[in-house]
């Protein structure tokens, strides 16, 4: 059990997920929180990471640090994605082990599962088929992290858990035109349409790919919940169990941002659709007593308020 005074290191505390974990821990009264900016701790530098962990000796580590991006960035910078993610997680997982830190949570992604996976996706479907080509480098790095945690648990009796969240969105997201994921990209496009003369929105592919999304504060809640939960399984899916097509998401988001504006949807079919459908089986997380709490519409409103404030 991690107490309110336990030392907790959040790797990647400035990112979408890491900042939400930090918020969630503070809200729940955890006081001894350790964070490090990229400028003061380069997670790609093994020696610096090992020395940092030796000096600080946290009781628990959240690995939310990663190189992330949308479909375009993942496809264009495969070498960067596989190298940086492998290096960051290797340094943190092995660094934890050599410094006697036996408890951590490694955050992955639903993209680790096969492209044409049976739906909803169970944890046991990992490595049961080919990956989506556009983000296979990132997915392979994350799979390596999962197998590394499993291997250390088996050989060294550590308690390294891996949480696999579905598409995550919320405050502190990346809205960059080239690097963002589909959900923040839609929010940005609809916001621009609200304040411009355009009466159409262009989306990639045919709009029929189905996706599940989760509000980042719900994911953070799951991280803190499983930090304190003894589990037989080390790999656990985190999601809502609900999915919609990209086209449906456009309509849901636009009802909140531009409820009275009429517009049309254009489809750029030269761009990829990605995986046809991706919804996680969340029965294992449910079995342990966790489920997402924030309704989609409320989550979009909170995210959009933050977008306006920040941008």
Tab-separated table of C-alpha atoms in Angstrom:
chain	number	residue	atom	x	y	z
A	1	UNK	CA	0.000	0.000	0.000
A	2	UNK	CA	1.336	3.414	-0.980
A	3	UNK	CA	0.790	5.884	1.892
A	4	UNK	CA	0.134	9.628	1.613
A	5	UNK	CA	3.776	10.208	2.635
A	6	UNK	CA	5.349	7.664	0.259
A	7	UNK	CA	7.793	9.064	-2.305
A	8	UNK	CA	6.151	8.907	-5.740
A	9	UNK	CA	8.031	9.788	-8.924
A	10	UNK	CA	5.916	10.842	-11.919
A	11	UNK	CA	8.050	10.508	-15.057
A	12	UNK	CA	6.564	12.729	-17.764
A	13	UNK	CA	4.648	15.014	-15.376
A	14	UNK	CA	4.243	17.784	-17.966
A	15	UNK	CA	2.508	15.618	-20.559
A	16	UNK	CA	-1.196	14.914	-20.979
A	17	UNK	CA	-1.283	11.805	-18.757
A	18	UNK	CA	1.546	12.676	-16.353
A	19	UNK	CA	0.052	16.075	-15.490
A	20	UNK	CA	-3.317	14.414	-14.803
A	21	UNK	CA	-1.681	11.833	-12.499
A	22	UNK	CA	0.066	14.679	-10.662
A	23	UNK	CA	-3.270	16.538	-10.311
A	24	UNK	CA	-5.007	13.402	-9.107
A	25	UNK	CA	-2.344	12.554	-6.504
A	26	UNK	CA	-2.383	16.099	-5.096
A	27	UNK	CA	-6.178	16.028	-4.946
A	28	UNK	CA	-6.084	12.771	-2.969
A	29	UNK	CA	-3.578	14.187	-0.480
A	30	UNK	CA	-0.308	12.579	-1.563
A	31	UNK	CA	2.413	14.960	-0.392
A	32	UNK	CA	5.798	13.494	-1.311
A	33	UNK	CA	5.669	13.834	-5.090
A	34	UNK	CA	8.834	13.870	-7.192
A	35	UNK	CA	8.955	15.515	-10.626
A	36	UNK	CA	11.800	16.411	-12.973
A	37	UNK	CA	11.808	18.598	-16.066
A	38	UNK	CA	13.464	17.353	-19.237
A	39	UNK	CA	16.094	20.069	-18.822
A	40	UNK	CA	17.184	18.747	-15.408
A	41	UNK	CA	16.808	15.007	-16.108
A	42	UNK	CA	17.230	13.581	-19.603
A	43	UNK	CA	15.422	10.229	-19.489
A	44	UNK	CA	17.423	9.116	-22.545
A	45	UNK	CA	20.624	9.263	-20.447
A	46	UNK	CA	20.927	5.973	-18.563
A	47	UNK	CA	23.642	7.113	-16.167
A	48	UNK	CA	21.682	10.213	-15.130
A	49	UNK	CA	18.458	8.221	-14.678
A	50	UNK	CA	20.182	5.530	-12.570
A	51	UNK	CA	21.920	8.149	-10.397
A	52	UNK	CA	18.661	10.054	-9.936
A	53	UNK	CA	16.770	6.920	-8.853
A	54	UNK	CA	19.629	5.900	-6.539
A	55	UNK	CA	19.604	9.313	-4.887
A	56	UNK	CA	15.813	9.791	-4.611
A	57	UNK	CA	14.807	6.133	-4.037
A	58	UNK	CA	11.078	6.640	-4.751
A	59	UNK	CA	8.666	4.074	-3.315
A	60	UNK	CA	6.603	4.107	-6.509
A	61	UNK	CA	7.123	5.220	-10.124
A	62	UNK	CA	4.570	6.167	-12.776
A	63	UNK	CA	6.088	5.884	-16.252
A	64	UNK	CA	4.016	8.395	-18.224
A	65	UNK	CA	7.050	9.718	-20.113
A	66	UNK	CA	7.068	8.826	-23.805
A	67	UNK	CA	7.501	10.238	-27.282
A	68	UNK	CA	3.938	10.399	-28.613
A	69	UNK	CA	2.143	11.711	-31.676
A	70	UNK	CA	-0.702	11.187	-34.096
A	71	UNK	CA	-0.902	8.986	-37.159
A	72	UNK	CA	1.255	11.296	-39.338
A	73	UNK	CA	4.088	11.739	-36.818
A	74	UNK	CA	4.125	8.008	-36.000
A	75	UNK	CA	4.429	7.107	-39.669
A	76	UNK	CA	7.012	9.765	-40.547
A	77	UNK	CA	9.386	9.485	-37.575
A	78	UNK	CA	9.439	5.730	-36.914
A	79	UNK	CA	13.129	5.670	-35.923
A	80	UNK	CA	12.639	8.437	-33.344
A	81	UNK	CA	9.560	6.749	-31.895
A	82	UNK	CA	11.119	3.307	-31.474
A	83	UNK	CA	14.503	4.523	-30.210
A	84	UNK	CA	13.316	7.154	-27.741
A	85	UNK	CA	10.514	5.061	-26.244
A	86	UNK	CA	12.662	1.952	-25.858
A	87	UNK	CA	15.434	3.988	-24.249
A	88	UNK	CA	13.194	5.915	-21.821
A	89	UNK	CA	11.363	2.819	-20.581
A	90	UNK	CA	14.511	0.660	-20.417
A	91	UNK	CA	16.261	3.285	-18.294
A	92	UNK	CA	13.322	3.664	-15.921
A	93	UNK	CA	12.318	-0.006	-15.579
A	94	UNK	CA	15.843	-1.401	-15.229
A	95	UNK	CA	16.866	1.638	-13.170
A	96	UNK	CA	14.008	0.896	-10.777
A	97	UNK	CA	15.075	-2.748	-10.445
A	98	UNK	CA	18.783	-2.078	-9.807
A	99	UNK	CA	17.841	0.470	-7.133
A	100	UNK	CA	15.459	-1.857	-5.318
A	101	UNK	CA	12.270	-0.088	-6.400
A	102	UNK	CA	9.762	-2.912	-6.723
A	103	UNK	CA	6.569	-1.000	-7.523
A	104	UNK	CA	5.731	0.918	-10.678
A	105	UNK	CA	3.080	1.419	-13.332
A	106	UNK	CA	4.105	1.475	-16.994
A	107	UNK	CA	1.598	3.202	-19.271
A	108	UNK	CA	1.161	1.796	-22.745
A	109	UNK	CA	-1.471	2.295	-25.414
A	110	UNK	CA	-4.271	0.348	-27.077
A	111	UNK	CA	-2.227	0.478	-30.307
A	112	UNK	CA	-0.138	-2.427	-28.940
A	113	UNK	CA	-2.933	-4.760	-30.021
A	114	UNK	CA	-3.216	-6.181	-33.557
A	115	UNK	CA	-4.752	-4.041	-36.310
A	116	UNK	CA	-7.493	-6.529	-37.148
A	117	UNK	CA	-8.119	-7.606	-33.588
A	118	UNK	CA	-11.272	-9.321	-32.405
A	119	UNK	CA	-13.475	-6.729	-30.618
A	120	UNK	CA	-13.706	-5.805	-27.809
A	121	UNK	CA	-9.963	-6.286	-27.272
A	122	UNK	CA	-8.927	-8.528	-24.388
A	123	UNK	CA	-5.482	-8.357	-22.786
A	124	UNK	CA	-4.733	-11.888	-24.021
A	125	UNK	CA	-4.914	-10.715	-27.666
A	126	UNK	CA	-1.505	-9.039	-27.313
A	127	UNK	CA	0.901	-10.259	-30.048
A	128	UNK	CA	-1.819	-12.327	-31.746
A	129	UNK	CA	-1.601	-10.552	-35.121
A	130	UNK	CA	-0.031	-7.831	-37.252
A	131	UNK	CA	0.161	-4.269	-35.964
A	132	UNK	CA	-1.204	-1.172	-37.713
A	133	UNK	CA	1.662	-0.157	-40.049
A	134	UNK	CA	1.428	3.589	-39.455
A	135	UNK	CA	2.359	3.296	-35.767
A	136	UNK	CA	4.075	-0.086	-35.506
A	137	UNK	CA	7.396	1.420	-34.300
A	138	UNK	CA	5.725	3.104	-31.320
A	139	UNK	CA	3.580	0.021	-30.623
A	140	UNK	CA	6.600	-2.321	-30.705
A	141	UNK	CA	8.429	-0.142	-28.199
A	142	UNK	CA	5.416	-0.263	-25.885
A	143	UNK	CA	5.101	-4.060	-26.331
A	144	UNK	CA	8.771	-4.362	-25.342
A	145	UNK	CA	7.970	-2.360	-22.191
A	146	UNK	CA	5.101	-4.702	-21.356
A	147	UNK	CA	7.254	-7.801	-21.844
A	148	UNK	CA	10.071	-6.207	-19.850
A	149	UNK	CA	7.763	-5.626	-16.879
A	150	UNK	CA	6.434	-9.170	-17.155
A	151	UNK	CA	9.951	-10.616	-17.355
A	152	UNK	CA	11.189	-8.674	-14.318
A	153	UNK	CA	8.108	-9.757	-12.358
A	154	UNK	CA	8.800	-13.393	-13.220
A	155	UNK	CA	12.563	-13.357	-12.658
A	156	UNK	CA	12.969	-10.777	-9.906
A	157	UNK	CA	9.535	-10.909	-8.190
A	158	UNK	CA	8.899	-7.202	-8.780
A	159	UNK	CA	5.404	-5.674	-8.841
A	160	UNK	CA	5.488	-3.881	-12.185
A	161	UNK	CA	2.005	-3.271	-13.599
A	162	UNK	CA	1.143	-2.219	-17.151
A	163	UNK	CA	-2.002	-0.205	-17.847
A	164	UNK	CA	-3.177	-0.022	-21.468
A	165	UNK	CA	-5.403	3.012	-21.971
A	166	UNK	CA	-7.559	3.700	-24.980
A	167	UNK	CA	-7.297	7.061	-26.857
A	168	UNK	CA	-6.881	9.675	-24.154
A	169	UNK	CA	-7.868	13.360	-24.258
A	170	UNK	CA	-8.250	16.280	-21.885
A	171	UNK	CA	-6.444	19.324	-20.448
A	172	UNK	CA	-2.816	19.758	-21.519
A	173	UNK	CA	-3.298	17.833	-24.789
A	174	UNK	CA	-1.207	18.401	-27.917
A	175	UNK	CA	-3.110	20.367	-30.590
A	176	UNK	CA	-0.247	20.571	-33.093
A	177	UNK	CA	-1.568	20.141	-36.649
A	178	UNK	CA	0.989	17.457	-37.537
A	179	UNK	CA	1.520	15.656	-34.227
A	180	UNK	CA	-1.848	15.596	-32.474
A	181	UNK	CA	-4.154	12.612	-32.113
A	182	UNK	CA	-7.545	12.614	-33.811
A	183	UNK	CA	-9.602	13.932	-30.876
A	184	UNK	CA	-7.682	17.157	-30.144
A	185	UNK	CA	-7.369	17.644	-33.922
A	186	UNK	CA	-11.184	17.597	-34.222
A	187	UNK	CA	-11.582	20.054	-31.326
A	188	UNK	CA	-9.121	22.449	-32.977
A	189	UNK	CA	-10.773	22.170	-36.414
A	190	UNK	CA	-14.274	22.741	-35.022
A	191	UNK	CA	-13.065	25.672	-32.899
A	192	UNK	CA	-11.519	27.278	-35.993
A	193	UNK	CA	-14.753	26.788	-37.911
A	194	UNK	CA	-16.611	28.500	-35.058
A	195	UNK	CA	-14.457	31.612	-35.421
A	196	UNK	CA	-14.067	31.576	-39.211
A	197	UNK	CA	-16.108	31.744	-42.375
A	198	UNK	CA	-15.606	28.103	-43.365
A	199	UNK	CA	-18.706	25.935	-43.398
A	200	UNK	CA	-17.013	22.579	-43.757
A	201	UNK	CA	-14.560	20.398	-41.893
A	202	UNK	CA	-12.117	17.983	-43.540
A	203	UNK	CA	-11.330	14.720	-41.779
A	204	UNK	CA	-8.904	11.966	-42.708
A	205	UNK	CA	-10.134	8.788	-44.357
A	206	UNK	CA	-13.811	7.957	-44.768
A	207	UNK	CA	-14.872	8.838	-41.215
A	208	UNK	CA	-16.035	5.292	-40.496
A	209	UNK	CA	-13.122	4.097	-38.349
A	210	UNK	CA	-14.417	3.473	-34.820
A	211	UNK	CA	-12.577	4.690	-31.749
A	212	UNK	CA	-12.990	4.609	-27.997
A	213	UNK	CA	-11.822	7.605	-25.964
A	214	UNK	CA	-11.271	8.256	-22.259
A	215	UNK	CA	-10.990	11.522	-20.341
A	216	UNK	CA	-7.443	11.860	-18.983
A	217	UNK	CA	-8.533	12.480	-15.376
A	218	UNK	CA	-10.346	9.133	-15.459
A	219	UNK	CA	-7.141	7.457	-16.649
A	220	UNK	CA	-5.236	9.182	-13.825
A	221	UNK	CA	-7.871	7.895	-11.392
A	222	UNK	CA	-7.254	4.364	-12.716
A	223	UNK	CA	-3.495	4.785	-12.239
A	224	UNK	CA	-3.909	5.800	-8.592
A	225	UNK	CA	-6.522	3.074	-8.019
A	226	UNK	CA	-4.222	0.323	-9.343
A	227	UNK	CA	-1.201	1.782	-7.542
A	228	UNK	CA	-2.939	0.653	-4.363
A	229	UNK	CA	-4.593	-2.512	-5.688
A	230	UNK	CA	-3.113	-5.970	-5.396
A	231	UNK	CA	-3.745	-7.753	-8.704
A	232	UNK	CA	-3.020	-11.208	-9.998
A	233	UNK	CA	-2.660	-9.864	-13.558
A	234	UNK	CA	0.030	-7.343	-14.466
A	235	UNK	CA	-1.557	-6.156	-17.779
A	236	UNK	CA	-4.882	-4.320	-17.498
A	237	UNK	CA	-6.921	-2.425	-20.106
A	238	UNK	CA	-8.274	0.999	-19.156
A	239	UNK	CA	-11.187	2.413	-21.147
A	240	UNK	CA	-14.890	3.182	-21.159
A	241	UNK	CA	-16.162	0.269	-23.231
A	242	UNK	CA	-17.933	2.661	-25.641
A	243	UNK	CA	-16.849	3.617	-29.158
A	244	UNK	CA	-18.070	5.856	-31.998
A	245	UNK	CA	-17.047	6.523	-35.579
A	246	UNK	CA	-14.849	9.558	-36.310
A	247	UNK	CA	-17.857	11.043	-38.144
A	248	UNK	CA	-20.009	10.616	-35.007
A	249	UNK	CA	-17.337	12.286	-32.875
A	250	UNK	CA	-17.419	15.311	-35.217
A	251	UNK	CA	-21.155	15.614	-34.558
A	252	UNK	CA	-20.828	15.107	-30.784
A	253	UNK	CA	-18.037	17.709	-30.439
A	254	UNK	CA	-19.724	20.230	-32.770
A	255	UNK	CA	-22.975	20.079	-30.733
A	256	UNK	CA	-20.967	21.378	-27.781
A	257	UNK	CA	-18.686	23.895	-29.539
A	258	UNK	CA	-20.921	25.154	-32.384
A	259	UNK	CA	-24.475	24.034	-31.520
A	260	UNK	CA	-26.191	26.419	-33.979
A	261	UNK	CA	-23.767	26.442	-36.902
A	262	UNK	CA	-24.571	24.314	-39.943
A	263	UNK	CA	-21.599	22.720	-41.703
A	264	UNK	CA	-20.659	19.823	-43.940
A	265	UNK	CA	-18.001	17.123	-43.527
A	266	UNK	CA	-15.417	16.525	-46.257
A	267	UNK	CA	-13.405	13.324	-46.380
A	268	UNK	CA	-9.743	13.195	-47.417
A	269	UNK	CA	-9.679	9.603	-48.615
A	270	UNK	CA	-6.025	9.857	-49.660
A	271	UNK	CA	-5.202	9.885	-45.945
A	272	UNK	CA	-5.247	6.637	-43.916
A	273	UNK	CA	-8.148	5.449	-41.780
A	274	UNK	CA	-5.875	3.564	-39.407
A	275	UNK	CA	-7.224	0.537	-37.527
A	276	UNK	CA	-10.888	-0.101	-38.551
A	277	UNK	CA	-12.136	-0.450	-34.971
A	278	UNK	CA	-10.537	-0.246	-31.566
A	279	UNK	CA	-12.541	-0.746	-28.377
A	280	UNK	CA	-11.075	-2.345	-25.272
A	281	UNK	CA	-12.543	-5.134	-23.180
A	282	UNK	CA	-12.509	-3.546	-19.719
A	283	UNK	CA	-13.947	-6.476	-17.768
A	284	UNK	CA	-10.665	-7.067	-15.900
A	285	UNK	CA	-10.486	-3.481	-14.591
A	286	UNK	CA	-14.200	-3.737	-13.709
A	287	UNK	CA	-13.567	-6.987	-11.824
A	288	UNK	CA	-11.140	-5.139	-9.560
A	289	UNK	CA	-13.707	-2.393	-8.968
A	290	UNK	CA	-12.598	0.394	-11.277
A	291	UNK	CA	-14.645	2.146	-13.968
A	292	UNK	CA	-14.535	5.525	-15.716
A	293	UNK	CA	-16.733	8.216	-14.208
A	294	UNK	CA	-16.778	11.241	-16.530
A	295	UNK	CA	-19.504	11.383	-19.187
A	296	UNK	CA	-18.243	12.131	-22.710
A	297	UNK	CA	-20.117	15.438	-23.106
A	298	UNK	CA	-18.849	16.751	-19.767
A	299	UNK	CA	-15.298	15.674	-20.624
A	300	UNK	CA	-15.469	17.516	-23.974
A	301	UNK	CA	-16.755	20.687	-22.261
A	302	UNK	CA	-13.924	20.593	-19.689
A	303	UNK	CA	-11.343	19.941	-22.410
A	304	UNK	CA	-12.645	22.739	-24.616
A	305	UNK	CA	-12.649	25.204	-21.702
A	306	UNK	CA	-9.000	24.333	-21.098
A	307	UNK	CA	-8.219	24.659	-24.830
A	308	UNK	CA	-9.663	28.194	-24.931
A	309	UNK	CA	-7.813	29.142	-21.739
A	310	UNK	CA	-4.460	27.796	-22.945
A	311	UNK	CA	-4.626	28.708	-26.650
